[in-house]
Amino acid sequence: MAVRSLAYIRVETRDLAAWRSFAEGVVGAAATPDSNDERLLLRLDGRPWRFCIEKGEQDRYLCAGLECPDEAQWQATVDRLAKAGVALERADAATIAQRHVRGMVSLADPAGNRIELIWGNVVAGTPFVSPAGVPAFITGEMGFGHVVVPTNCYEETRRFYKELLGFGDSDEMRVFFPGGPEQGLGMSFMHATGPRHHSVAVGEFPAPSGLIHTMVEVPSVDDVGLALDRALAAGVHISSTLGRHTNDKMISFYMRTPSGFDIEFGCGGEQTADWTTVTPTFTIKEDLWGHKWDFGT
């Protein structure tokens, strides 16, 4: 194993003010003092930031920061990627300082999804206080949540995360859409070394924004309900109603971000202390209940 968790994501937006209003007023993330007219840094916990929203010409997802637990495992992973012929770009000192890490290389998976492989992430030194009153986000060594990235080369992308980045299978499913292929579209959910059910998933369908969704987790269903109330009051598009997933047991809803991808806001996600005791599952029904979708435009 190599990657411990999802450390952060970077996003591009044409409307930084809309992102700040959404992040602080609906999600409950806190903008850092280092935020400015070109970049919005958002905290969810004791880390310096978990979301970096950068002003640009497009609304899109840029990359995920995947964290290794120490330098030795990071270097071993870098060596394994290099041996496999993956193009790597070592970060310069300024980039490393901005990311608040001690080492970083940039790369892409076979589908072109960008990754920043890091180690040595630091703590902020000041307590996290949510401007929306969220008591906490479930993070720690599990990272801030998960990402679901698109792929047009499903099996190759799965192998990349498993064989080169050290992820393990948690669950796989086929997703069926009206007018879609008869055999459905594949989704593979993969865990890092931490206990979260999945930190990365890959989906066999397109995502114009570059990301299918990301997820944040809170302590209770009341925290989820209050976030849903905030989203509705703010006029945010609700991509999916409240529901509970079959595979990770999370109770959640999905809402649209200003950059066009969804955030799953949930609680009660399954955790596993020892992955050697777990047999990966194949899910034939996505949800125990709920999650009625409205993809909008």
Short mmCIF file of C-alpha atoms in Angstrom, two decimals:
data_model
loop_
_atom_site.label_atom_id
_atom_site.label_comp_id
_atom_site.label_asym_id
_atom_site.label_seq_id
_atom_site.Cartn_x
_atom_site.Cartn_y
_atom_site.Cartn_z
CA MET A 1 0.00 0.00 0.00
CA ALA A 2 1.11 3.59 -0.54
CA VAL A 3 -1.49 6.37 -0.53
CA ARG A 4 -3.08 7.03 2.86
CA SER A 5 -5.81 9.50 1.97
CA LEU A 6 -7.24 12.25 -0.20
CA ALA A 7 -5.55 15.40 1.12
CA TYR A 8 -7.13 18.10 -1.04
CA ILE A 9 -8.55 19.09 -4.39
CA ARG A 10 -7.84 22.06 -6.65
CA VAL A 11 -10.60 23.65 -8.71
CA GLU A 12 -10.81 26.42 -11.33
CA THR A 13 -13.68 28.90 -11.40
CA ARG A 14 -14.75 32.00 -13.28
CA ASP A 15 -16.65 33.25 -10.22
CA LEU A 16 -14.61 33.20 -7.02
CA ALA A 17 -17.28 35.13 -5.12
CA ALA A 18 -19.92 32.50 -5.93
CA TRP A 19 -17.60 29.78 -4.66
CA ARG A 20 -16.93 31.67 -1.43
CA SER A 21 -20.64 32.18 -0.79
CA PHE A 22 -21.37 28.51 -1.52
CA ALA A 23 -18.44 27.15 0.48
CA GLU A 24 -18.90 29.27 3.58
CA GLY A 25 -22.67 29.65 3.60
CA VAL A 26 -23.78 26.19 2.45
CA VAL A 27 -20.95 23.69 2.90
CA GLY A 28 -19.64 25.33 6.07
CA ALA A 29 -15.98 25.48 5.02
CA ALA A 30 -13.86 28.38 6.27
CA ALA A 31 -11.85 30.67 3.99
CA THR A 32 -8.29 31.19 5.20
CA PRO A 33 -6.59 34.59 5.63
CA ASP A 34 -4.30 33.62 2.73
CA SER A 35 -7.26 33.76 0.34
CA ASN A 36 -7.24 36.67 -2.14
CA ASP A 37 -8.80 37.86 -5.40
CA GLU A 38 -7.08 35.07 -7.34
CA ARG A 39 -7.36 32.11 -4.98
CA LEU A 40 -9.75 30.86 -2.31
CA LEU A 41 -8.33 28.44 0.25
CA LEU A 42 -10.93 26.52 2.25
CA ARG A 43 -10.46 24.71 5.54
CA LEU A 44 -12.50 21.79 6.85
CA ASP A 45 -10.28 20.85 9.80
CA GLY A 46 -6.81 21.37 11.27
CA ARG A 47 -5.06 21.32 7.90
CA PRO A 48 -4.09 24.64 6.25
CA TRP A 49 -6.65 23.96 3.50
CA ARG A 50 -8.57 21.15 1.82
CA PHE A 51 -10.01 22.98 -1.22
CA CYS A 52 -8.02 25.41 -3.37
CA ILE A 53 -10.33 27.36 -5.69
CA GLU A 54 -8.40 29.27 -8.36
CA LYS A 55 -9.76 32.07 -10.52
CA GLY A 56 -9.52 31.25 -14.23
CA GLU A 57 -11.23 31.15 -17.60
CA GLN A 58 -13.18 27.92 -17.00
CA ASP A 59 -15.31 26.20 -14.37
CA ARG A 60 -13.64 22.84 -13.85
CA TYR A 61 -11.90 20.42 -11.53
CA LEU A 62 -8.11 20.54 -11.74
CA CYS A 63 -6.59 17.78 -9.62
CA ALA A 64 -6.56 15.70 -6.44
CA GLY A 65 -3.82 15.73 -3.83
CA LEU A 66 -3.13 12.15 -2.74
CA GLU A 67 -1.11 11.83 0.44
CA CYS A 68 1.46 9.18 1.34
CA PRO A 69 2.08 8.62 5.07
CA ASP A 70 5.83 9.30 4.98
CA GLU A 71 8.75 10.09 2.70
CA ALA A 72 9.83 6.47 2.31
CA GLN A 73 6.44 5.34 0.99
CA TRP A 74 6.15 8.45 -1.17
CA GLN A 75 9.57 7.81 -2.73
CA ALA A 76 8.79 4.13 -3.27
CA THR A 77 5.60 5.12 -5.07
CA VAL A 78 7.41 7.73 -7.17
CA ASP A 79 9.99 5.09 -8.14
CA ARG A 80 7.26 2.60 -9.05
CA LEU A 81 5.50 5.19 -11.24
CA ALA A 82 8.76 6.15 -12.95
CA LYS A 83 9.62 2.52 -13.64
CA ALA A 84 6.20 2.07 -15.25
CA GLY A 85 6.91 4.96 -17.59
CA VAL A 86 4.50 7.46 -16.03
CA ALA A 87 5.50 11.07 -16.74
CA LEU A 88 6.31 12.83 -13.45
CA GLU A 89 6.91 16.51 -12.74
CA ARG A 90 8.66 17.37 -9.48
CA ALA A 91 7.27 20.45 -7.78
CA ASP A 92 9.50 23.45 -7.22
CA ALA A 93 10.04 25.04 -3.80
CA ALA A 94 7.33 27.68 -4.30
CA THR A 95 4.69 25.08 -5.18
CA ILE A 96 5.68 22.87 -2.24
CA ALA A 97 5.37 25.86 0.09
CA GLN A 98 1.94 26.81 -1.29
CA ARG A 99 0.67 23.25 -0.87
CA HIS A 100 2.04 23.12 2.72
CA VAL A 101 3.77 19.80 2.04
CA ARG A 102 7.35 18.50 2.10
CA GLY A 103 7.43 16.66 -1.22
CA MET A 104 5.28 16.52 -4.35
CA VAL A 105 5.18 15.19 -7.90
CA SER A 106 2.46 15.84 -10.49
CA LEU A 107 1.15 13.18 -12.85
CA ALA A 108 -1.94 11.99 -14.68
CA ASP A 109 -3.86 8.72 -14.60
CA PRO A 110 -4.56 6.90 -17.92
CA ALA A 111 -7.78 8.89 -18.40
CA GLY A 112 -5.95 12.21 -17.99
CA ASN A 113 -7.14 13.01 -14.47
CA ARG A 114 -4.42 15.05 -12.78
CA ILE A 115 -2.89 13.94 -9.46
CA GLU A 116 -0.50 15.62 -7.05
CA LEU A 117 1.24 12.92 -5.02
CA ILE A 118 2.42 14.43 -1.73
CA TRP A 119 3.89 13.68 1.67
CA GLY A 120 4.48 15.73 4.81
CA ASN A 121 1.27 17.77 4.97
CA VAL A 122 1.33 20.10 7.98
CA VAL A 123 -1.24 21.37 10.50
CA ALA A 124 -2.62 24.91 10.47
CA GLY A 125 -1.94 25.70 14.13
CA THR A 126 -5.33 27.33 14.71
CA PRO A 127 -8.69 25.63 15.37
CA PHE A 128 -11.18 25.17 12.55
CA VAL A 129 -14.40 27.14 13.06
CA SER A 130 -17.19 26.69 10.53
CA PRO A 131 -18.94 29.92 9.51
CA ALA A 132 -22.15 27.91 9.01
CA GLY A 133 -21.97 26.21 12.41
CA VAL A 134 -20.93 22.75 11.21
CA PRO A 135 -19.54 21.11 14.37
CA ALA A 136 -16.81 19.20 12.51
CA PHE A 137 -15.95 17.36 9.33
CA ILE A 138 -14.85 13.71 9.54
CA THR A 139 -11.25 13.86 8.35
CA GLY A 140 -8.00 12.99 10.18
CA GLU A 141 -5.92 10.20 8.70
CA MET A 142 -8.85 9.33 6.41
CA GLY A 143 -8.37 12.59 4.52
CA PHE A 144 -11.19 15.00 3.81
CA GLY A 145 -13.43 12.63 1.81
CA HIS A 146 -13.35 11.08 -1.64
CA VAL A 147 -13.36 11.92 -5.34
CA VAL A 148 -15.08 10.08 -8.19
CA VAL A 149 -13.22 10.74 -11.44
CA PRO A 150 -14.30 9.94 -15.02
CA THR A 151 -12.53 7.51 -17.32
CA ASN A 152 -12.86 6.34 -20.91
CA CYS A 153 -10.44 3.47 -20.25
CA TYR A 154 -12.02 1.83 -17.24
CA GLU A 155 -9.91 -1.28 -16.63
CA GLU A 156 -6.63 0.49 -17.38
CA THR A 157 -7.51 3.28 -14.94
CA ARG A 158 -8.50 0.79 -12.23
CA ARG A 159 -5.20 -1.05 -12.63
CA PHE A 160 -3.27 2.22 -12.44
CA TYR A 161 -4.70 3.15 -9.04
CA LYS A 162 -4.32 -0.37 -7.68
CA GLU A 163 -0.96 -1.44 -9.08
CA LEU A 164 0.93 1.86 -9.10
CA LEU A 165 -0.67 3.90 -6.32
CA GLY A 166 -1.46 1.01 -3.99
CA PHE A 167 -5.24 1.35 -3.68
CA GLY A 168 -7.38 -1.68 -2.89
CA ASP A 169 -10.82 -2.74 -4.10
CA SER A 170 -13.76 -1.91 -1.84
CA ASP A 171 -16.72 -2.29 -4.18
CA GLU A 172 -17.71 -2.37 -7.83
CA MET A 173 -21.07 -1.78 -9.47
CA ARG A 174 -22.77 -1.30 -12.82
CA VAL A 175 -24.80 1.88 -13.20
CA PHE A 176 -27.76 1.92 -15.57
CA PHE A 177 -29.02 5.11 -17.22
CA PRO A 178 -31.99 5.56 -19.58
CA GLY A 179 -30.61 5.23 -23.09
CA GLY A 180 -27.29 3.91 -21.78
CA PRO A 181 -25.61 0.64 -22.73
CA GLU A 182 -27.49 -2.55 -21.85
CA GLN A 183 -24.60 -3.81 -19.71
CA GLY A 184 -24.49 -0.56 -17.73
CA LEU A 185 -21.45 1.55 -16.95
CA GLY A 186 -18.76 0.49 -14.51
CA MET A 187 -17.91 2.19 -11.24
CA SER A 188 -15.02 1.02 -9.07
CA PHE A 189 -14.60 2.19 -5.46
CA MET A 190 -11.09 1.93 -4.02
CA HIS A 191 -9.71 2.44 -0.52
CA ALA A 192 -6.38 3.86 0.56
CA THR A 193 -4.58 2.65 3.71
CA GLY A 194 -6.96 4.66 5.91
CA PRO A 195 -10.29 3.29 7.17
CA ARG A 196 -12.59 5.25 4.82
CA HIS A 197 -14.60 2.96 2.53
CA HIS A 198 -13.24 4.66 -0.57
CA SER A 199 -10.98 7.64 -1.18
CA VAL A 200 -11.01 7.35 -4.98
CA ALA A 201 -13.58 5.92 -7.35
CA VAL A 202 -13.55 5.79 -11.14
CA GLY A 203 -16.66 5.94 -13.28
CA GLU A 204 -17.05 4.82 -16.88
CA PHE A 205 -18.89 7.94 -18.00
CA PRO A 206 -18.02 11.51 -19.02
CA ALA A 207 -17.94 14.53 -16.72
CA PRO A 208 -17.75 17.87 -18.55
CA SER A 209 -16.42 19.59 -15.41
CA GLY A 210 -13.66 16.98 -15.07
CA LEU A 211 -15.09 15.45 -11.88
CA ILE A 212 -18.17 13.35 -11.19
CA HIS A 213 -18.29 14.33 -7.53
CA THR A 214 -16.36 14.83 -4.33
CA MET A 215 -17.56 14.08 -0.80
CA VAL A 216 -17.40 15.64 2.64
CA GLU A 217 -18.60 13.88 5.79
CA VAL A 218 -20.10 15.31 8.98
CA PRO A 219 -20.90 13.69 12.36
CA SER A 220 -24.70 13.33 12.25
CA VAL A 221 -27.77 13.15 10.06
CA ASP A 222 -28.91 16.44 11.62
CA ASP A 223 -25.76 18.08 10.24
CA VAL A 224 -26.66 16.68 6.81
CA GLY A 225 -30.24 17.93 7.10
CA LEU A 226 -29.14 21.40 8.14
CA ALA A 227 -26.81 21.55 5.12
CA LEU A 228 -29.69 20.52 2.87
CA ASP A 229 -31.78 23.34 4.36
CA ARG A 230 -28.96 25.82 3.70
CA ALA A 231 -28.59 24.61 0.12
CA LEU A 232 -32.30 24.93 -0.58
CA ALA A 233 -32.44 28.40 0.99
CA ALA A 234 -29.49 29.50 -1.18
CA GLY A 235 -31.08 28.18 -4.38
CA VAL A 236 -28.34 25.60 -4.97
CA HIS A 237 -29.22 22.86 -7.47
CA ILE A 238 -29.89 19.60 -5.60
CA SER A 239 -28.58 16.86 -7.87
CA SER A 240 -29.85 14.06 -5.64
CA THR A 241 -32.31 13.88 -2.79
CA LEU A 242 -31.39 12.44 0.57
CA GLY A 243 -30.62 8.73 0.46
CA ARG A 244 -28.43 5.94 1.80
CA HIS A 245 -25.87 4.10 -0.30
CA THR A 246 -25.68 0.32 -0.28
CA ASN A 247 -21.90 -0.01 -0.40
CA ASP A 248 -20.56 2.46 2.19
CA LYS A 249 -23.87 3.00 4.08
CA MET A 250 -23.53 6.78 3.87
CA ILE A 251 -26.64 8.92 4.31
CA SER A 252 -26.22 11.90 2.00
CA PHE A 253 -27.51 14.29 -0.61
CA TYR A 254 -25.71 15.78 -3.62
CA MET A 255 -25.54 19.45 -4.61
CA ARG A 256 -24.01 21.28 -7.57
CA THR A 257 -20.92 23.43 -7.05
CA PRO A 258 -20.25 26.68 -8.96
CA SER A 259 -17.68 24.75 -11.02
CA GLY A 260 -20.23 22.25 -12.31
CA PHE A 261 -19.43 19.08 -10.37
CA ASP A 262 -21.33 17.77 -7.35
CA ILE A 263 -20.48 17.61 -3.67
CA GLU A 264 -21.90 14.69 -1.75
CA PHE A 265 -22.64 15.88 1.80
CA GLY A 266 -23.11 12.91 4.11
CA CYS A 267 -22.68 11.10 7.40
CA GLY A 268 -22.28 7.56 8.68
CA GLY A 269 -19.80 6.31 6.10
CA GLU A 270 -18.49 2.80 6.72
CA GLN A 271 -14.97 2.47 8.14
CA THR A 272 -12.64 -0.53 8.20
CA ALA A 273 -9.75 -0.89 10.65
CA ASP A 274 -8.10 -3.87 8.92
CA TRP A 275 -8.53 -4.20 5.17
CA THR A 276 -7.01 -7.70 5.15
CA THR A 277 -10.23 -8.94 6.78
CA VAL A 278 -12.51 -7.52 4.08
CA THR A 279 -13.68 -9.15 0.85
CA PRO A 280 -14.51 -6.61 -1.89
CA THR A 281 -18.18 -6.47 -2.82
CA PHE A 282 -20.13 -6.14 -6.07
CA THR A 283 -23.21 -3.97 -5.63
CA ILE A 284 -26.27 -4.61 -7.78
CA LYS A 285 -28.47 -1.94 -6.18
CA GLU A 286 -26.89 1.47 -5.68
CA ASP A 287 -29.01 2.64 -2.75
CA LEU A 288 -30.88 1.18 0.19
CA TRP A 289 -33.32 4.07 -0.16
CA GLY A 290 -33.57 7.56 -1.62
CA HIS A 291 -31.05 9.32 -3.87
CA LYS A 292 -33.49 10.38 -6.60
CA TRP A 293 -31.43 12.13 -9.25
CA ASP A 294 -31.93 15.40 -11.14
CA PHE A 295 -28.80 16.06 -13.16
CA GLY A 296 -30.08 19.42 -14.43
CA THR A 297 -28.16 21.14 -17.19
#
